[in-house]
């Protein structure tokens, strides 16, 4: 009897657990908002398992979000849990995919505790590799270094911690500074390296490292000549019919990265994605390789030279100074300053670590990332838009240079761009024209019950608008009256703005909250003319090189247009030349 009771209990427990987990077999559809729009998926389940996931609709960024949507369905089906790693660099698309998946599984009656449990960690298999050069980081700097080193006859392994190459480079415009290049000279540009040194030093408020700037100024031309040459990087850049010292690539930053990645692989480079470099292997003060982990393996990679190209540290709260907390991050998720940690045991010299590039004219996208609004604000201001702060007063010449606008914005608690219908139409034309958002997004954000980002409000009168913004109405009304008074004579206001277009006295009015965003970090490793990483005694650490945003000092406290991407290309090229030369 006792035996029977125990058997019954066991059967009930089994039945109980099965019924708690059992799903209703079938295919369930769900959607969640990704980076650009809805990601819609169909999830097929039997009673216990997810058997298939199909992405039905998506409009994520090609080569970034799309990679997440290619990889995640198989990873989830394999691990039978949602708790697979998000695809680094495509966190928003990954999280949206997981949100839709959670919805579909809930519809199927799944036991969500089971499907959100972490997958069992597998034991890493040890593997040792030998190569000439290891490049850590697959952005523009690392890929340029990799391709150039291969062409110099080196065997190269390139480690990229996320599932795809690209980094910040893939999200950037990709305009590349190229003073002294053949294309710049052919275009009629007459700027010299000395002109450039003066300009970038002025732009960076003299906070630049002079030797680093000089190296960049005199060698960027050769790097650019190489990257466009058929027997060099063969990257499809576009020439200019006007005198020009900077050139854009086909497909912007993402196109340049794609082209370099293909070149790297076709030249015989070993690309290991999803494989972060974790530690430098050091023997008697000299770097002799890298430890890395990925795809179930723990690698020891012995190498003659190592090039650090891990990008910036804007995504690492421990490295970003506290004063940036009130700004919004707009950079790459992989920019966690890994190399800064790797060089700690080597007593490496770090410079300008407190400097991060900030820019005004930014909104926050629903994803929480900062988004530049330059195409919108320029049109809004031309049509009579202006900004007010928490006191409802104007505080700056809204059309002056970015640096000055930012200094004034920093003094505020918050600020709104106030627009009449014409200014709002201009703003939207600029933003939709640059494919930053759609008018369907605007309709959603304007709903009274919309509580997310961006903060966008509308009202029939300025008084009602001010109430929605929680700023004093009389101050906003007075600001508009004074603005229109100056516009009536096409005069110049107390901030130095010449106002030619008044704001309408008729509603509706609109207000979009404006922010300062930060992304590229401007501090980092200190290097010598051969891109060797220096220690605190200003001695080169044997066999250790760097390229790209991981290096500090080239820009000063604000970056000059095209000069960060330009620096990535220059320094990647230069580091590879020096490392290959020192190898032989
Ligand atoms: C939105 C945006 C717009 C920009 N616009 C401009 C512009 O208009 N003009 C301009 O000049 N500059 C611009 N920049 C800056 C410029 O794009 C970057 O400074 C430059 O591309 C950096 O190149 P990089 O190769 O050094 O770094 P990244 O391109 O960031 O590449 C670094 C790579 O290293 C990987 N990585 C990090 N740690 C590890 C590790 N431990 N192991 C393996 N891999 C690792 C990262 O995942 C990443 O893929 C912009 C940046 C952003 C974010």
JSON list of N, CA, C and O in Angstrom, two decimals, residues 74-106:
[
{"chain": "A", "resi": 74, "resn": "UNK", "atom": "N", "xyz": [17.95, 30.62, -34.06]},
{"chain": "A", "resi": 74, "resn": "UNK", "atom": "CA", "xyz": [18.61, 29.32, -33.94]},
{"chain": "A", "resi": 74, "resn": "UNK", "atom": "C", "xyz": [19.18, 29.14, -32.54]},
{"chain": "A", "resi": 74, "resn": "UNK", "atom": "O", "xyz": [19.09, 28.04, -31.96]},
{"chain": "A", "resi": 75, "resn": "UNK", "atom": "N", "xyz": [19.73, 30.22, -31.97]},
{"chain": "A", "resi": 75, "resn": "UNK", "atom": "CA", "xyz": [20.32, 30.11, -30.63]},
{"chain": "A", "resi": 75, "resn": "UNK", "atom": "C", "xyz": [19.26, 29.75, -29.59]},
{"chain": "A", "resi": 75, "resn": "UNK", "atom": "O", "xyz": [19.48, 28.91, -28.71]},
{"chain": "A", "resi": 76, "resn": "UNK", "atom": "N", "xyz": [18.07, 30.34, -29.73]},
{"chain": "A", "resi": 76, "resn": "UNK", "atom": "CA", "xyz": [16.99, 30.06, -28.77]},
{"chain": "A", "resi": 76, "resn": "UNK", "atom": "C", "xyz": [16.49, 28.62, -28.95]},
{"chain": "A", "resi": 76, "resn": "UNK", "atom": "O", "xyz": [16.29, 27.89, -27.97]},
{"chain": "A", "resi": 77, "resn": "UNK", "atom": "N", "xyz": [16.29, 28.21, -30.20]},
{"chain": "A", "resi": 77, "resn": "UNK", "atom": "CA", "xyz": [15.80, 26.84, -30.43]},
{"chain": "A", "resi": 77, "resn": "UNK", "atom": "C", "xyz": [16.81, 25.83, -29.89]},
{"chain": "A", "resi": 77, "resn": "UNK", "atom": "O", "xyz": [16.45, 24.84, -29.26]},
{"chain": "A", "resi": 78, "resn": "UNK", "atom": "N", "xyz": [18.07, 26.10, -30.09]},
{"chain": "A", "resi": 78, "resn": "UNK", "atom": "CA", "xyz": [19.12, 25.19, -29.62]},
{"chain": "A", "resi": 78, "resn": "UNK", "atom": "C", "xyz": [19.15, 25.14, -28.08]},
{"chain": "A", "resi": 78, "resn": "UNK", "atom": "O", "xyz": [19.18, 24.06, -27.49]},
{"chain": "A", "resi": 79, "resn": "UNK", "atom": "N", "xyz": [19.10, 26.32, -27.43]},
{"chain": "A", "resi": 79, "resn": "UNK", "atom": "CA", "xyz": [19.25, 26.34, -25.96]},
{"chain": "A", "resi": 79, "resn": "UNK", "atom": "C", "xyz": [17.91, 26.16, -25.24]},
{"chain": "A", "resi": 79, "resn": "UNK", "atom": "O", "xyz": [17.88, 25.92, -24.05]},
{"chain": "A", "resi": 80, "resn": "UNK", "atom": "N", "xyz": [16.76, 26.28, -25.98]},
{"chain": "A", "resi": 80, "resn": "UNK", "atom": "CA", "xyz": [15.42, 26.20, -25.37]},
{"chain": "A", "resi": 80, "resn": "UNK", "atom": "C", "xyz": [15.25, 27.18, -24.21]},
{"chain": "A", "resi": 80, "resn": "UNK", "atom": "O", "xyz": [14.64, 26.88, -23.20]},
{"chain": "A", "resi": 81, "resn": "UNK", "atom": "N", "xyz": [15.86, 28.35, -24.35]},
{"chain": "A", "resi": 81, "resn": "UNK", "atom": "CA", "xyz": [15.65, 29.42, -23.37]},
{"chain": "A", "resi": 81, "resn": "UNK", "atom": "C", "xyz": [15.78, 30.77, -24.06]},
{"chain": "A", "resi": 81, "resn": "UNK", "atom": "O", "xyz": [16.52, 30.91, -25.04]},
{"chain": "A", "resi": 82, "resn": "UNK", "atom": "N", "xyz": [15.06, 31.74, -23.49]},
{"chain": "A", "resi": 82, "resn": "UNK", "atom": "CA", "xyz": [15.19, 33.10, -24.00]},
{"chain": "A", "resi": 82, "resn": "UNK", "atom": "C", "xyz": [16.48, 33.72, -23.49]},
{"chain": "A", "resi": 82, "resn": "UNK", "atom": "O", "xyz": [16.99, 34.70, -24.03]},
{"chain": "A", "resi": 83, "resn": "UNK", "atom": "N", "xyz": [17.03, 33.12, -22.44]},
{"chain": "A", "resi": 83, "resn": "UNK", "atom": "CA", "xyz": [18.20, 33.73, -21.78]},
{"chain": "A", "resi": 83, "resn": "UNK", "atom": "C", "xyz": [19.50, 33.48, -22.54]},
{"chain": "A", "resi": 83, "resn": "UNK", "atom": "O", "xyz": [20.53, 33.21, -21.95]},
{"chain": "A", "resi": 84, "resn": "UNK", "atom": "N", "xyz": [19.44, 33.56, -23.87]},
{"chain": "A", "resi": 84, "resn": "UNK", "atom": "CA", "xyz": [20.68, 33.50, -24.64]},
{"chain": "A", "resi": 84, "resn": "UNK", "atom": "C", "xyz": [21.24, 34.93, -24.67]},
{"chain": "A", "resi": 84, "resn": "UNK", "atom": "O", "xyz": [20.50, 35.89, -24.49]},
{"chain": "A", "resi": 85, "resn": "UNK", "atom": "N", "xyz": [22.53, 35.05, -24.92]},
{"chain": "A", "resi": 85, "resn": "UNK", "atom": "CA", "xyz": [23.13, 36.39, -24.93]},
{"chain": "A", "resi": 85, "resn": "UNK", "atom": "C", "xyz": [22.54, 37.23, -26.05]},
{"chain": "A", "resi": 85, "resn": "UNK", "atom": "O", "xyz": [22.36, 36.73, -27.17]},
{"chain": "A", "resi": 86, "resn": "UNK", "atom": "N", "xyz": [22.26, 38.51, -25.73]},
{"chain": "A", "resi": 86, "resn": "UNK", "atom": "CA", "xyz": [21.88, 39.45, -26.79]},
{"chain": "A", "resi": 86, "resn": "UNK", "atom": "C", "xyz": [23.08, 39.58, -27.72]},
{"chain": "A", "resi": 86, "resn": "UNK", "atom": "O", "xyz": [24.21, 39.33, -27.32]},
{"chain": "A", "resi": 87, "resn": "UNK", "atom": "N", "xyz": [22.80, 39.92, -28.98]},
{"chain": "A", "resi": 87, "resn": "UNK", "atom": "CA", "xyz": [23.91, 40.09, -29.91]},
{"chain": "A", "resi": 87, "resn": "UNK", "atom": "C", "xyz": [24.51, 41.47, -29.67]},
{"chain": "A", "resi": 87, "resn": "UNK", "atom": "O", "xyz": [23.85, 42.49, -29.87]},
{"chain": "A", "resi": 88, "resn": "UNK", "atom": "N", "xyz": [25.74, 41.49, -29.19]},
{"chain": "A", "resi": 88, "resn": "UNK", "atom": "CA", "xyz": [26.42, 42.75, -28.87]},
{"chain": "A", "resi": 88, "resn": "UNK", "atom": "C", "xyz": [26.42, 43.68, -30.06]},
{"chain": "A", "resi": 88, "resn": "UNK", "atom": "O", "xyz": [26.62, 43.24, -31.20]},
{"chain": "A", "resi": 89, "resn": "UNK", "atom": "N", "xyz": [26.16, 44.95, -29.80]},
{"chain": "A", "resi": 89, "resn": "UNK", "atom": "CA", "xyz": [26.11, 45.92, -30.91]},
{"chain": "A", "resi": 89, "resn": "UNK", "atom": "C", "xyz": [24.72, 45.99, -31.51]},
{"chain": "A", "resi": 89, "resn": "UNK", "atom": "O", "xyz": [24.42, 46.88, -32.28]},
{"chain": "A", "resi": 90, "resn": "UNK", "atom": "N", "xyz": [23.86, 45.01, -31.17]},
{"chain": "A", "resi": 90, "resn": "UNK", "atom": "CA", "xyz": [22.49, 45.02, -31.68]},
{"chain": "A", "resi": 90, "resn": "UNK", "atom": "C", "xyz": [21.54, 44.71, -30.51]},
{"chain": "A", "resi": 90, "resn": "UNK", "atom": "O", "xyz": [20.61, 43.93, -30.63]},
{"chain": "A", "resi": 91, "resn": "UNK", "atom": "N", "xyz": [21.82, 45.36, -29.39]},
{"chain": "A", "resi": 91, "resn": "UNK", "atom": "CA", "xyz": [21.08, 45.06, -28.17]},
{"chain": "A", "resi": 91, "resn": "UNK", "atom": "C", "xyz": [19.59, 45.36, -28.32]},
{"chain": "A", "resi": 91, "resn": "UNK", "atom": "O", "xyz": [18.76, 44.59, -27.85]},
{"chain": "A", "resi": 92, "resn": "UNK", "atom": "N", "xyz": [19.28, 46.48, -28.97]},
{"chain": "A", "resi": 92, "resn": "UNK", "atom": "CA", "xyz": [17.87, 46.87, -29.06]},
{"chain": "A", "resi": 92, "resn": "UNK", "atom": "C", "xyz": [17.09, 45.86, -29.90]},
{"chain": "A", "resi": 92, "resn": "UNK", "atom": "O", "xyz": [16.01, 45.41, -29.52]},
{"chain": "A", "resi": 93, "resn": "UNK", "atom": "N", "xyz": [17.66, 45.47, -31.03]},
{"chain": "A", "resi": 93, "resn": "UNK", "atom": "CA", "xyz": [16.99, 44.46, -31.87]},
{"chain": "A", "resi": 93, "resn": "UNK", "atom": "C", "xyz": [16.88, 43.15, -31.11]},
{"chain": "A", "resi": 93, "resn": "UNK", "atom": "O", "xyz": [15.85, 42.47, -31.17]},
{"chain": "A", "resi": 94, "resn": "UNK", "atom": "N", "xyz": [17.93, 42.79, -30.37]},
{"chain": "A", "resi": 94, "resn": "UNK", "atom": "CA", "xyz": [17.92, 41.52, -29.62]},
{"chain": "A", "resi": 94, "resn": "UNK", "atom": "C", "xyz": [16.83, 41.54, -28.56]},
{"chain": "A", "resi": 94, "resn": "UNK", "atom": "O", "xyz": [16.07, 40.57, -28.40]},
{"chain": "A", "resi": 95, "resn": "UNK", "atom": "N", "xyz": [16.74, 42.66, -27.84]},
{"chain": "A", "resi": 95, "resn": "UNK", "atom": "CA", "xyz": [15.75, 42.74, -26.76]},
{"chain": "A", "resi": 95, "resn": "UNK", "atom": "C", "xyz": [14.33, 42.74, -27.33]},
{"chain": "A", "resi": 95, "resn": "UNK", "atom": "O", "xyz": [13.42, 42.16, -26.74]},
{"chain": "A", "resi": 96, "resn": "UNK", "atom": "N", "xyz": [14.14, 43.40, -28.48]},
{"chain": "A", "resi": 96, "resn": "UNK", "atom": "CA", "xyz": [12.81, 43.41, -29.09]},
{"chain": "A", "resi": 96, "resn": "UNK", "atom": "C", "xyz": [12.44, 41.99, -29.52]},
{"chain": "A", "resi": 96, "resn": "UNK", "atom": "O", "xyz": [11.30, 41.54, -29.33]},
{"chain": "A", "resi": 97, "resn": "UNK", "atom": "N", "xyz": [13.41, 41.28, -30.08]},
{"chain": "A", "resi": 97, "resn": "UNK", "atom": "CA", "xyz": [13.16, 39.89, -30.49]},
{"chain": "A", "resi": 97, "resn": "UNK", "atom": "C", "xyz": [12.73, 39.06, -29.27]},
{"chain": "A", "resi": 97, "resn": "UNK", "atom": "O", "xyz": [11.75, 38.31, -29.31]},
{"chain": "A", "resi": 98, "resn": "UNK", "atom": "N", "xyz": [13.42, 39.27, -28.16]},
{"chain": "A", "resi": 98, "resn": "UNK", "atom": "CA", "xyz": [13.11, 38.49, -26.95]},
{"chain": "A", "resi": 98, "resn": "UNK", "atom": "C", "xyz": [11.73, 38.88, -26.38]},
{"chain": "A", "resi": 98, "resn": "UNK", "atom": "O", "xyz": [11.02, 38.03, -25.85]},
{"chain": "A", "resi": 99, "resn": "UNK", "atom": "N", "xyz": [11.40, 40.16, -26.50]},
{"chain": "A", "resi": 99, "resn": "UNK", "atom": "CA", "xyz": [10.08, 40.61, -26.01]},
{"chain": "A", "resi": 99, "resn": "UNK", "atom": "C", "xyz": [8.97, 39.95, -26.83]},
{"chain": "A", "resi": 99, "resn": "UNK", "atom": "O", "xyz": [7.97, 39.46, -26.28]},
{"chain": "A", "resi": 100, "resn": "UNK", "atom": "N", "xyz": [9.16, 39.90, -28.15]},
{"chain": "A", "resi": 100, "resn": "UNK", "atom": "CA", "xyz": [8.15, 39.27, -29.01]},
{"chain": "A", "resi": 100, "resn": "UNK", "atom": "C", "xyz": [8.07, 37.77, -28.71]},
{"chain": "A", "resi": 100, "resn": "UNK", "atom": "O", "xyz": [6.98, 37.19, -28.66]},
{"chain": "A", "resi": 101, "resn": "UNK", "atom": "N", "xyz": [9.22, 37.18, -28.47]},
{"chain": "A", "resi": 101, "resn": "UNK", "atom": "CA", "xyz": [9.27, 35.74, -28.17]},
{"chain": "A", "resi": 101, "resn": "UNK", "atom": "C", "xyz": [8.54, 35.45, -26.86]},
{"chain": "A", "resi": 101, "resn": "UNK", "atom": "O", "xyz": [7.77, 34.47, -26.75]},
{"chain": "A", "resi": 102, "resn": "UNK", "atom": "N", "xyz": [8.76, 36.30, -25.86]},
{"chain": "A", "resi": 102, "resn": "UNK", "atom": "CA", "xyz": [8.08, 36.12, -24.57]},
{"chain": "A", "resi": 102, "resn": "UNK", "atom": "C", "xyz": [6.57, 36.18, -24.77]},
{"chain": "A", "resi": 102, "resn": "UNK", "atom": "O", "xyz": [5.81, 35.36, -24.22]},
{"chain": "A", "resi": 103, "resn": "UNK", "atom": "N", "xyz": [6.13, 37.14, -25.58]},
{"chain": "A", "resi": 103, "resn": "UNK", "atom": "CA", "xyz": [4.70, 37.29, -25.86]},
{"chain": "A", "resi": 103, "resn": "UNK", "atom": "C", "xyz": [4.16, 36.01, -26.52]},
{"chain": "A", "resi": 103, "resn": "UNK", "atom": "O", "xyz": [3.14, 35.45, -26.09]},
{"chain": "A", "resi": 104, "resn": "UNK", "atom": "N", "xyz": [4.87, 35.52, -27.54]},
{"chain": "A", "resi": 104, "resn": "UNK", "atom": "CA", "xyz": [4.39, 34.33, -28.26]},
{"chain": "A", "resi": 104, "resn": "UNK", "atom": "C", "xyz": [4.34, 33.12, -27.34]},
{"chain": "A", "resi": 104, "resn": "UNK", "atom": "O", "xyz": [3.37, 32.35, -27.35]},
{"chain": "A", "resi": 105, "resn": "UNK", "atom": "N", "xyz": [5.37, 32.95, -26.51]},
{"chain": "A", "resi": 105, "resn": "UNK", "atom": "CA", "xyz": [5.39, 31.79, -25.61]},
{"chain": "A", "resi": 105, "resn": "UNK", "atom": "C", "xyz": [4.30, 31.89, -24.54]},
{"chain": "A", "resi": 105, "resn": "UNK", "atom": "O", "xyz": [3.71, 30.89, -24.14]},
{"chain": "A", "resi": 106, "resn": "UNK", "atom": "N", "xyz": [4.05, 33.11, -24.11]},
{"chain": "A", "resi": 106, "resn": "UNK", "atom": "CA", "xyz": [2.97, 33.31, -23.12]},
{"chain": "A", "resi": 106, "resn": "UNK", "atom": "C", "xyz": [1.64, 32.92, -23.75]},
{"chain": "A", "resi": 106, "resn": "UNK", "atom": "O", "xyz": [0.82, 32.23, -23.12]}
]
